[in-house]
Coordinates of C-alpha atoms and ligand atoms in Angstrom, one line a residue:
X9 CA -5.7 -19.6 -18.1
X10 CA -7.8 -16.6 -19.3
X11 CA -8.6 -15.1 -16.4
X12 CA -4.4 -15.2 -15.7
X13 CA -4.9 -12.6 -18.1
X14 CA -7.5 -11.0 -17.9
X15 CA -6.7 -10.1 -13.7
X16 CA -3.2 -8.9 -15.0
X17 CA -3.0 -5.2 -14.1
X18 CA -1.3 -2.9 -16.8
X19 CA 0.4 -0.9 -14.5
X20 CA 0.7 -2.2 -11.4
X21 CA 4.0 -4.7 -10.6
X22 CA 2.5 -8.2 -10.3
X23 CA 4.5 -11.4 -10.7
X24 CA 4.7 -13.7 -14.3
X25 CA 4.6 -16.7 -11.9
X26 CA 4.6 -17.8 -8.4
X27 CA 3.2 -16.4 -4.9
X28 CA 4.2 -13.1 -3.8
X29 CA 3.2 -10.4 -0.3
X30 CA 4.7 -7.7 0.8
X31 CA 7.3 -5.2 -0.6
X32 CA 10.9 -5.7 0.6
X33 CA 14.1 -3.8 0.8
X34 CA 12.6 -0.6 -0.9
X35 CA 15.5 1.7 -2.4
X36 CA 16.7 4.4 -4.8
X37 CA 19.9 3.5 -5.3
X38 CA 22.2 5.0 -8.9
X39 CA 18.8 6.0 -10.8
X40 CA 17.3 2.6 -10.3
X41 CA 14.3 1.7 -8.0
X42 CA 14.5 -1.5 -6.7
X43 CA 11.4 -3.7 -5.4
X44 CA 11.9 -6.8 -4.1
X45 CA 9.2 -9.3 -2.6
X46 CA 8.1 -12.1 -0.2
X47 CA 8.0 -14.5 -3.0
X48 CA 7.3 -18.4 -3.9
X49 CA 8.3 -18.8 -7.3
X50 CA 7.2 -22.6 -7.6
X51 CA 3.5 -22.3 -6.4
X52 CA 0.7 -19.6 -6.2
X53 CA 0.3 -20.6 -2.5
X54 CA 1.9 -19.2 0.2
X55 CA 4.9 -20.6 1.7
X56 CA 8.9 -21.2 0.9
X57 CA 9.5 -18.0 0.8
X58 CA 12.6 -16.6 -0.8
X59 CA 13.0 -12.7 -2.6
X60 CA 12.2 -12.1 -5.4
X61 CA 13.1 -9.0 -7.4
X62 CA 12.1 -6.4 -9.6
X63 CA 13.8 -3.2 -11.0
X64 CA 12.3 0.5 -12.7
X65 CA 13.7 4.0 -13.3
X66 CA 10.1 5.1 -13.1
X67 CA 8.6 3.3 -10.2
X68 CA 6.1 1.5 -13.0
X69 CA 8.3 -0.3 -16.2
X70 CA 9.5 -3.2 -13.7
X71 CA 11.8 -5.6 -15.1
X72 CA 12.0 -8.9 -13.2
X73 CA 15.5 -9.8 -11.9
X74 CA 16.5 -13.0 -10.7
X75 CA 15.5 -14.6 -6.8
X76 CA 17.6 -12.3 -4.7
X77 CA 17.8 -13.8 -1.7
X78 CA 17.1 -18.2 -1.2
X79 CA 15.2 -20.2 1.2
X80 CA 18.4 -21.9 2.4
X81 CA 18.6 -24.7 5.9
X82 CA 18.2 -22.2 7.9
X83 CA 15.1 -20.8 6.9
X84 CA 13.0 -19.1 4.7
X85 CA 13.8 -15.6 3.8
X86 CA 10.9 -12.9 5.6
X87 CA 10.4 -9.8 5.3
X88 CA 13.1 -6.9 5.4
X89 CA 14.9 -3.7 3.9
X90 CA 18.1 -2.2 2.2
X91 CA 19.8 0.4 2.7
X92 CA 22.6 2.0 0.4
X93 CA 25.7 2.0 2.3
X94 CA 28.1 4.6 0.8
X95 CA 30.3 5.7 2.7
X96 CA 31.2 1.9 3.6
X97 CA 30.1 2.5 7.7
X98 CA 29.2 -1.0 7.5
X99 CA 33.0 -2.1 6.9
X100 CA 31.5 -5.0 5.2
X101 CA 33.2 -4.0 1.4
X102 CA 36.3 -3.9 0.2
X103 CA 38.4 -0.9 0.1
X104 CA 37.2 1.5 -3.1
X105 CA 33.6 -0.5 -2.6
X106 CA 30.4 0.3 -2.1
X107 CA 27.1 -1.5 -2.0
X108 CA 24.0 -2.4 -0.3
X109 CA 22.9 -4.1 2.9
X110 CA 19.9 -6.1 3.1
X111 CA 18.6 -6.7 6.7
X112 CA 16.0 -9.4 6.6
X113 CA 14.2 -12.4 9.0
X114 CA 15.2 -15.8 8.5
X115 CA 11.9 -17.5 10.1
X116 CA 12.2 -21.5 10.4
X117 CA 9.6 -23.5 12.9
X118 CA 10.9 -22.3 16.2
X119 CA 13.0 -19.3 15.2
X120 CA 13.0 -16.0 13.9
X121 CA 16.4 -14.1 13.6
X122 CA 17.9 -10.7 11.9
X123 CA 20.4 -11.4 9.3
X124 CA 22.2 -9.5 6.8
X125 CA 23.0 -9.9 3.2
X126 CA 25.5 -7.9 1.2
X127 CA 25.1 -6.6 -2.7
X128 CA 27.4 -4.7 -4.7
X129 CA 24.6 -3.8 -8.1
X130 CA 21.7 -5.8 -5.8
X131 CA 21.4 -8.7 -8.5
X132 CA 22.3 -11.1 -5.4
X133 CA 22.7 -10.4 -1.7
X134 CA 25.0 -13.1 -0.2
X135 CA 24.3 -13.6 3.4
X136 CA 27.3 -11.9 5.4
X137 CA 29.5 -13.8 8.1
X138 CA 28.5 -13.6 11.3
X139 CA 25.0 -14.0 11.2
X140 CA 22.2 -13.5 12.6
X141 CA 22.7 -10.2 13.6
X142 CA 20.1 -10.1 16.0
X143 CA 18.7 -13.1 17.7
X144 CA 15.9 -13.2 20.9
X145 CA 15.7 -16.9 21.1
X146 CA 11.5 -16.2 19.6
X147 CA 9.9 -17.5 17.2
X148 CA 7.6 -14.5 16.7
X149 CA 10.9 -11.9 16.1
X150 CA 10.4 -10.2 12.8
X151 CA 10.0 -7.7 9.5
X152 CA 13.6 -5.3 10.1
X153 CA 13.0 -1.7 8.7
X154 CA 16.6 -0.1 8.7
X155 CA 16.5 3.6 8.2
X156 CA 20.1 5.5 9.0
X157 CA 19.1 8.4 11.4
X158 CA 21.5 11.4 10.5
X159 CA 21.2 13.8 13.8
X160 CA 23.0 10.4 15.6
X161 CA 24.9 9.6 13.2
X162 CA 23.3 5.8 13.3
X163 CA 21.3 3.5 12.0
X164 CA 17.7 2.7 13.8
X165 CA 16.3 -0.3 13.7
X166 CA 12.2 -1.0 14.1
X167 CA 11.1 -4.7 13.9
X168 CA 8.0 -6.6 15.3
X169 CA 8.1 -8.4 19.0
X170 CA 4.8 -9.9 17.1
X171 CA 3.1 -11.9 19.5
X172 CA 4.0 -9.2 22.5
X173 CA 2.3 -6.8 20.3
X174 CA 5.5 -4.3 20.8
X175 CA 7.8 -2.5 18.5
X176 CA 11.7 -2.9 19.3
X177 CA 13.8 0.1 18.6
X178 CA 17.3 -0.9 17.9
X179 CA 20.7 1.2 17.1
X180 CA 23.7 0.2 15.3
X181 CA 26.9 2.0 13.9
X182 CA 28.0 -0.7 11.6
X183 CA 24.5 -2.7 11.2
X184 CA 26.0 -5.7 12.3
X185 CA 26.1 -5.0 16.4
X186 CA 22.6 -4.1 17.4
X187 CA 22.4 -2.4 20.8
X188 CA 18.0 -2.4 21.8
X189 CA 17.0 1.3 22.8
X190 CA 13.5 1.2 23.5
X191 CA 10.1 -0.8 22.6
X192 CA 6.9 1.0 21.8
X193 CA 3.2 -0.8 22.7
X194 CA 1.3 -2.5 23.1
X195 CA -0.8 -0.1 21.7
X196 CA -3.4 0.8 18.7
X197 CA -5.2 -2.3 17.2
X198 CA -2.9 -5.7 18.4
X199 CA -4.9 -8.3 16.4
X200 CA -2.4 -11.7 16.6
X201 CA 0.5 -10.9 15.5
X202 CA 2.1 -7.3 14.8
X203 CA 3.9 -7.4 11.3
X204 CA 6.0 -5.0 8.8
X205 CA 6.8 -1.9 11.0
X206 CA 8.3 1.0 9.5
X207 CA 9.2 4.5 10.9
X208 CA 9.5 7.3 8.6
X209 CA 9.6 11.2 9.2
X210 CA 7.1 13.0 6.6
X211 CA 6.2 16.7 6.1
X212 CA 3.2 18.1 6.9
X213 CA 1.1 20.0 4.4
X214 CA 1.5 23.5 6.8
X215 CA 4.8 23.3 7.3
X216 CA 7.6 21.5 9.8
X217 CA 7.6 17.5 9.7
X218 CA 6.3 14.6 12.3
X219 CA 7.5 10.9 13.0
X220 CA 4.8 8.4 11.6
X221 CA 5.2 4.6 13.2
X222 CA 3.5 2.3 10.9
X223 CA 2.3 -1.4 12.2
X224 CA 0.6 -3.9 10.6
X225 CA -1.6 -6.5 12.1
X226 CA -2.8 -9.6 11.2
X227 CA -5.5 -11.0 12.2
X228 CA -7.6 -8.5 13.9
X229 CA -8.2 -5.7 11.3
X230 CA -11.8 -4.2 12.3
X231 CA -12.4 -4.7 8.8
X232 CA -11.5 -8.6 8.8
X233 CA -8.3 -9.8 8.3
X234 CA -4.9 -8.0 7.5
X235 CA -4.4 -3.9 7.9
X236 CA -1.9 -1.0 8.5
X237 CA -2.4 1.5 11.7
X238 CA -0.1 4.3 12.3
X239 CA 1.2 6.9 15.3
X240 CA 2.0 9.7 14.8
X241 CA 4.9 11.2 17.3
X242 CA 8.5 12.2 17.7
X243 CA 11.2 10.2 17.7
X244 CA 14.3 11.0 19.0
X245 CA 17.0 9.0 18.0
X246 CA 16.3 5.9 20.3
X247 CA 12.4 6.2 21.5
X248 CA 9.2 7.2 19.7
X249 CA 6.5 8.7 21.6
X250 CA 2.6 8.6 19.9
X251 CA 0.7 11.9 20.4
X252 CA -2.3 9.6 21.1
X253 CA -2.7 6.4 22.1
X254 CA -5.1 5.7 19.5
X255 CA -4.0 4.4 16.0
X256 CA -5.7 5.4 13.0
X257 CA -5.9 2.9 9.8
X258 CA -4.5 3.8 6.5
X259 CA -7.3 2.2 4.3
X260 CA -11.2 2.1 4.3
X261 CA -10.8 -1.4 2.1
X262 CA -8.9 -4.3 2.9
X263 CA -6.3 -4.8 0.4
X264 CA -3.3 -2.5 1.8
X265 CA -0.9 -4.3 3.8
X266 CA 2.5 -4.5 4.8
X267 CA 3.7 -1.1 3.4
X268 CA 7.2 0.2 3.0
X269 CA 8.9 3.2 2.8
X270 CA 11.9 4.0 0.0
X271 CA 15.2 4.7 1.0
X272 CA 17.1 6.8 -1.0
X273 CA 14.0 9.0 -1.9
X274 CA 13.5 12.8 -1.9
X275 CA 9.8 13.1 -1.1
X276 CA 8.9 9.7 1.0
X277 CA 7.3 7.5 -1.4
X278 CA 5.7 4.1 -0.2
X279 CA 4.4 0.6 -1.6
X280 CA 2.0 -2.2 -0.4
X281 CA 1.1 -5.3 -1.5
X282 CA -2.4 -5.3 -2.4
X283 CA -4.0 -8.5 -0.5
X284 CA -5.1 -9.7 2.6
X285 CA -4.7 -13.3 4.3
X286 CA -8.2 -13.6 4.9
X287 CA -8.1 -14.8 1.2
X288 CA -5.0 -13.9 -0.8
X289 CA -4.4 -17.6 -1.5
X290 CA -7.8 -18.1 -3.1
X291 CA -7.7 -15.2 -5.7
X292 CA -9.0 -16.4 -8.8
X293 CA -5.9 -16.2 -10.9
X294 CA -3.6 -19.7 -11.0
X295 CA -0.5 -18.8 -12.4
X296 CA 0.5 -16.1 -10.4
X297 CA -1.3 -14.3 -7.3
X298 CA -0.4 -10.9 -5.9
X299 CA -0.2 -7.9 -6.8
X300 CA 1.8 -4.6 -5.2
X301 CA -0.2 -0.7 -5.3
X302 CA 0.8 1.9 -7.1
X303 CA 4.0 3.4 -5.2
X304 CA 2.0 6.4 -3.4
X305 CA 3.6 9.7 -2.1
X306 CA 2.9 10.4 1.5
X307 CA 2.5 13.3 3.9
X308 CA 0.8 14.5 6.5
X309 CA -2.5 16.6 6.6
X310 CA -4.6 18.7 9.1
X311 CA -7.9 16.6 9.1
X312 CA -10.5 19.1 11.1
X313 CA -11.9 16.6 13.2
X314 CA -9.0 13.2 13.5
X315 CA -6.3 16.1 13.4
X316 CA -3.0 14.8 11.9
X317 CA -3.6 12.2 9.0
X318 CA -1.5 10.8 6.2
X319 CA -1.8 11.8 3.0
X320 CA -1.7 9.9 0.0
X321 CA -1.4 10.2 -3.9
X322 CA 0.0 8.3 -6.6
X323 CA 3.5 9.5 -7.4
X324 CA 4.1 10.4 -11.2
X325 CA 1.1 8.7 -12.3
X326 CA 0.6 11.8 -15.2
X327 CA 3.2 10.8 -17.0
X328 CA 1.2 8.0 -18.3
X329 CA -1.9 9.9 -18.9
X330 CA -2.8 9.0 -22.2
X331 CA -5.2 11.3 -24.2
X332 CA -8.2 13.0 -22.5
X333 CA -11.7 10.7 -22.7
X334 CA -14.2 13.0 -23.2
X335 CA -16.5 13.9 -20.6
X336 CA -19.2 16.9 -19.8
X337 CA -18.8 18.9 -16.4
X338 CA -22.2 19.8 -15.7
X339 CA -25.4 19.5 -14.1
X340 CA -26.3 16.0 -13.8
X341 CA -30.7 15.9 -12.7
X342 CA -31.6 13.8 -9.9
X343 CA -32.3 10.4 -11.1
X344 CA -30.8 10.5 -14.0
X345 CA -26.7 9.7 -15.8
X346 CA -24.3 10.7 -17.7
X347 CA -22.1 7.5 -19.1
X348 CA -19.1 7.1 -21.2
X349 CA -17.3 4.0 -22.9
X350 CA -14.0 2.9 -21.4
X351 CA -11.1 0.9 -23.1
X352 CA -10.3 -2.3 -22.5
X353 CA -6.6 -3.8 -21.4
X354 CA -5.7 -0.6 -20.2
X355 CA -5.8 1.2 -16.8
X356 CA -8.0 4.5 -16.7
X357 CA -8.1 7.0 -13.6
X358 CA -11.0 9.5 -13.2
X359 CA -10.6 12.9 -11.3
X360 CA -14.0 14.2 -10.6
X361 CA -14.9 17.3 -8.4
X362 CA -18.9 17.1 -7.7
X363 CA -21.3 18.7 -5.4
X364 CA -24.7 17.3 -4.3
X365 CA -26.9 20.1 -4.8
X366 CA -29.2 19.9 -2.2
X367 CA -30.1 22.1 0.8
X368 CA -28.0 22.2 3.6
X369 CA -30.2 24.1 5.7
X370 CA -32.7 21.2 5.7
X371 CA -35.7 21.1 3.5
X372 CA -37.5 24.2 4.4
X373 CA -41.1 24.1 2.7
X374 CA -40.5 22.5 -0.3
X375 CA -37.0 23.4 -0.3
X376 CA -34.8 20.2 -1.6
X377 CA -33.6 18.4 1.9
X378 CA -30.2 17.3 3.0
X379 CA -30.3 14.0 0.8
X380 CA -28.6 12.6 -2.6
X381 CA -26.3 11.0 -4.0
X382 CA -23.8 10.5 -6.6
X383 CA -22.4 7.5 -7.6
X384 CA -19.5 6.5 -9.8
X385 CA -20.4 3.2 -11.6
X386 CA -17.8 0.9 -13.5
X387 CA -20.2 -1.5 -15.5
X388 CA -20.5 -4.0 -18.4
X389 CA -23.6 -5.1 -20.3
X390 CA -23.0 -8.4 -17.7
X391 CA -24.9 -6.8 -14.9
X392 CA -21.6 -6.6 -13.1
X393 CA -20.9 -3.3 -11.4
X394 CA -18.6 -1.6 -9.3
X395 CA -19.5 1.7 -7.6
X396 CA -18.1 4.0 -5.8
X397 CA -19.7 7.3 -4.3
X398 CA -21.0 10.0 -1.9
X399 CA -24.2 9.8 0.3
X400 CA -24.6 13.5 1.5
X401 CA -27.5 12.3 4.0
X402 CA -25.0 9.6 5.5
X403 CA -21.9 11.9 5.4
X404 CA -20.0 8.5 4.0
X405 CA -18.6 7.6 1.0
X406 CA -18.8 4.2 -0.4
X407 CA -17.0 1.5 -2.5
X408 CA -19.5 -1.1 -3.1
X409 CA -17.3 -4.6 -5.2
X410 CA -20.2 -6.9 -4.7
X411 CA -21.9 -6.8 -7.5
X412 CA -18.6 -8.3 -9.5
X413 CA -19.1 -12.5 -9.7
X414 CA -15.4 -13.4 -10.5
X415 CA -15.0 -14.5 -6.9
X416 CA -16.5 -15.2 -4.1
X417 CA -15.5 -17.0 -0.4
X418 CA -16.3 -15.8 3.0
X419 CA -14.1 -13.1 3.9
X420 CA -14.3 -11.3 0.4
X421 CA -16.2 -9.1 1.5
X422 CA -18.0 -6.3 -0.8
X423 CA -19.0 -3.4 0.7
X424 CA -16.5 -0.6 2.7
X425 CA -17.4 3.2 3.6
X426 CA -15.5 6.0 5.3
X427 CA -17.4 9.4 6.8
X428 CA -16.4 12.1 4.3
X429 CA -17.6 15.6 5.2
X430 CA -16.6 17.8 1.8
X431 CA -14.9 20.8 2.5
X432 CA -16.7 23.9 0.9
X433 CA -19.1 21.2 -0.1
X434 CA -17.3 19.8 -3.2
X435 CA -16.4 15.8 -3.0
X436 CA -13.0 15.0 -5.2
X437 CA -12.2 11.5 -5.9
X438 CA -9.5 10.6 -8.0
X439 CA -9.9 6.2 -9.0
X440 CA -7.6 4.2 -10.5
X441 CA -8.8 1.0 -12.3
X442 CA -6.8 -1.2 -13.3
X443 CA -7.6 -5.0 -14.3
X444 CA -8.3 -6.6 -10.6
X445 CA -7.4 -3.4 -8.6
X446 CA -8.7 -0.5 -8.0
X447 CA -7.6 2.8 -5.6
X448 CA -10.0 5.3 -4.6
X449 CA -8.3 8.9 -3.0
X450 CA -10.8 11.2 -1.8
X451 CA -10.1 14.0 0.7
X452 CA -7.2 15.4 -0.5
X453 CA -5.9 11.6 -0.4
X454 CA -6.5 11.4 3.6
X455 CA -9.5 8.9 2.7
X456 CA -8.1 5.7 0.5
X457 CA -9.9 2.8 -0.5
X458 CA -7.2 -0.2 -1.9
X459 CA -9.4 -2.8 -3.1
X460 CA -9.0 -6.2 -5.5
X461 CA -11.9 -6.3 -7.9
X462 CA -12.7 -9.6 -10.0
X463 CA -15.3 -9.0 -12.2
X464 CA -16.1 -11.8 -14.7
X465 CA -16.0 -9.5 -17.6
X466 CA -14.4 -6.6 -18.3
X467 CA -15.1 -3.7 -16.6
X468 CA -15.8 -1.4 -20.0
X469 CA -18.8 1.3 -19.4
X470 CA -18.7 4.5 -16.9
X471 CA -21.7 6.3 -15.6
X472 CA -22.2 9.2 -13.6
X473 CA -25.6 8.6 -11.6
X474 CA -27.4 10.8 -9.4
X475 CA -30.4 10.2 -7.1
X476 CA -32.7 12.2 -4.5
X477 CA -30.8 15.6 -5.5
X478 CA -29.9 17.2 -8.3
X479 CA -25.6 17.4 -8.6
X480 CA -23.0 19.8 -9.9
X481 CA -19.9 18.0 -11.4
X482 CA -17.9 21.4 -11.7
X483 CA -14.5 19.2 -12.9
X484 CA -14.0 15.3 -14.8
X485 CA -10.5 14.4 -16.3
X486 CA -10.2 10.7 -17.6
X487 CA -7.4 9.4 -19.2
X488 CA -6.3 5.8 -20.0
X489 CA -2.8 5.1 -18.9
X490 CA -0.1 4.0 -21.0
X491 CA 0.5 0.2 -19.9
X492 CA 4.2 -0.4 -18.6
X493 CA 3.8 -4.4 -17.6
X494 CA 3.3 -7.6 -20.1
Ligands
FRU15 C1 3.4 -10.2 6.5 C2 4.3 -11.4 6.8 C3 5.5 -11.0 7.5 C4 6.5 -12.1 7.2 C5 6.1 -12.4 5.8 C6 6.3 -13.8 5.3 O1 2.5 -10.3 5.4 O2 3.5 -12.3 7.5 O3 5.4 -10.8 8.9 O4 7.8 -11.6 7.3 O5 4.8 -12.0 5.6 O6 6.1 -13.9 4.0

């Protein structure tokens, strides 16, 4: 079908055919990158879920592999990681071997268990004897994130207690006898069920490093549906403690979910799947639905008022900056626009640095008042628009997708906004667009927007608008981006 094609993002990994949700079993592993996926190859629905597999030396030319891991009797194939295993602690290769170890949930009706799967090139992971690994006679028992935790010399376990809205920390020397050190929660948003933990250690922008717990929840987002909170703490080794009770969410949209971190990476480096089950099964596309972000690199950031807060940006996205699109810097007069054609069938990002130029102080007599704003509008001669922008009166910045008619039901929504307060007054964004996705960084990347976009025609004109004040873009970059996927 058409719109098959027309939804198919450029650069983003998205599958030919079939269902597919989260990331799985993230690593860097003899210069390759592998992704592999909760995946239905046979229907665009949800459901049989086996792993699918992809693999890139740049994190964005993915070339599909075959199913990894099968729906077998005893269950579909859930959510899980790798990790490399080279020096052989596992004792689960042959002598001169090495490989990989998937650690994964079998889910059937009434059962939810931790198994492990061996690779030697990752092609196939074959189910290891002795499995499961892990088993707490629940049916709610899910998502292993394996990470091997040098200062004990062990690997460390998180994994979802969903229903009891709890984390279970658990150790291992070998990763096939699990010993449980500690739980965490309930605490942060609890929604149904708890999903997808991971627990990574990321620097922060000033120096030194913190522990960040990420859970997922689903249902119960504040924004409807599926999101990813996160803690940040310490861990030592066998407990992690929050600094605050209180969770903070990752995205001001609702299409990030189920993130995971890469093992095997330098600087930590992350995917999500780009969807939420409020209506990822209804996504106007037929032949395939789902679609993972761009593979973001993550860190931590002083935020002057929320204090410690992840911070995002693409990772490598330059290299695939095609050349410059010419745009004026410049004053831009209240009420009126600046706009620029856009190519079609390839993804474009935008960096923009702009100031509202209005009057902090407050409108003295006749001075200009605290008002304006400055929109960024993605348009085609349809009426169809997507915007994105600052409201200096509001302190919030927006991203407005409902004025795009390639979908609608209940729960796709259209309009999200985050409080934004510009340091030395100058807003950045830097937006990627590409086919039924777009990402919106702002704040140094401590703001993100993930959001799926249908528009029933292609997105193909870019304006710069201002209104109620006067605005100063001081910096604009756009380049198209060299397309990596068919
Ligand atoms: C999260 C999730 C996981 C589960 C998988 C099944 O999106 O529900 O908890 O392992 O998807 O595909």
């Amino acid at each position: 079908a058409a719109v098959d094609i027309m939804y198919r993002p450029a650069i983003h990994y998205s599958p030919k055919l079939g269902f597919m949700n989260d990331p799985n079993g993230l690593l860097h592993r003899d210069g390759l990158y592998h992704l592999y996926f909760q995946y239905d190859p046979d229907a665009s629905l949800a459901g049989h879920v086996h792993w699918g597999h992809a693999t890139s030396s740049d994190l964005y030319h993915w070339h599909d592999q075959p199913i990894a891991i099968d729906e077998t009797p005893s269950g579909e194939a859930f959510t899980g990681s790798v990790v490399a295993d080279p020096d052989n602690l596992s004792g689960l290769f042959k002598a001169g071997q090495t490989g990989m170890v998937a650690i994964y949930t079998r889910a059937s009706a009434h059962s939810q268990t931790q198994w492990i799967a061996t690779g030697l090139d990752g092609q196939t992971l074959t189910d290891a004897p002795g499995n499961p690994v892990l088993d707490l006679h629940s049916d709610s028992f899910r998502d292993p994130k394996v990470i091997f935790h040098a200062p004990s010399g062990q690997w460390v376990m998180v994994v979802a207690l969903s229903r009891l809205h709890q984390i279970g920390f658990f150790t291992s020397p070998d990763l096939q006898h699990w010993t449980e050190a500690s739980r965490f929660g309930p605490a942060g948003l609890l929604g149904i069920d708890y999903e997808c933990p991971n627990l990574v250690e990321l620097p922060v922008a000033d120096g030194g490093s913190r522990w960040v717990l990420f859970v997922s929840i689903n249902p119960g987002s504040p924004q409807g549906g599926s999101c990813t909170q996160y803690f940040v703490g310490d861990f030592d080794g066998r407990a992690f403690t929050a600094d605050r009770p209180v969770a903070q969410i990752i995205d001001f949209a609702k299409d990030f979910y189920a993130l995971q971190f890469y093992a095997g990476v330098e600087k930590p480096t992350a995917i999500a799947w780009m969807g939420n089950w409020q209506y990822c099964q209804e996504v106007p596309t037929h032949a395939w639905r789902g679609l993972m972000t761009l593979p973001r690199e993550m860190s931590l950031a002083h935020d002057p008022i929320q204090g410690l807060r992840l911070a995002q940006q693409p990772a490598g996205l330059e290299a695939l900056r095609g050349p410059r699109i010419a745009m004026d810097p410049g004053r831009i007069d209240a009420g009126s626009a600046r706009q620029v054609a856009l190519p079609e069938g390839q993804a474009i990002e935008l960096s923009i640095t702009f100031e509202i130029d209005n009057d902090p102080s407050g409108p003295a007599a006749g001075g200009k008042g605290r008002g304006g704003r400055f929109a960024i509008e993605f348009s085609n001669d349809q009426g169809e628009m997507l915007s994105i922008g600052v409201d200096a009166l509001a302190q919030q910045a927006w991203l407005d997708r409902s004025r795009l008619r390639g979908f609608s039901q209940p729960f796709f929504t259209g309009q999200f906004s985050t409080p934004i307060a510009p340091r030395d007054r100058r807003a950045r964004f830097r937006i990627i667009l590409d086919a039924c996705s777009v990402e919106v960084f702002t704040q140094d990347g401590m703001e993100v927007g993930t959001a799926l976009i249908y528009p029933a025609a292609p997105l193909n004109l870019l304006r710069l608008h201002t209104s109620g004040s006067d605005a100063i873009v001081h910096a604009v970059e756009l380049h198209p981006l060299a397309k990596t996927m068919e």
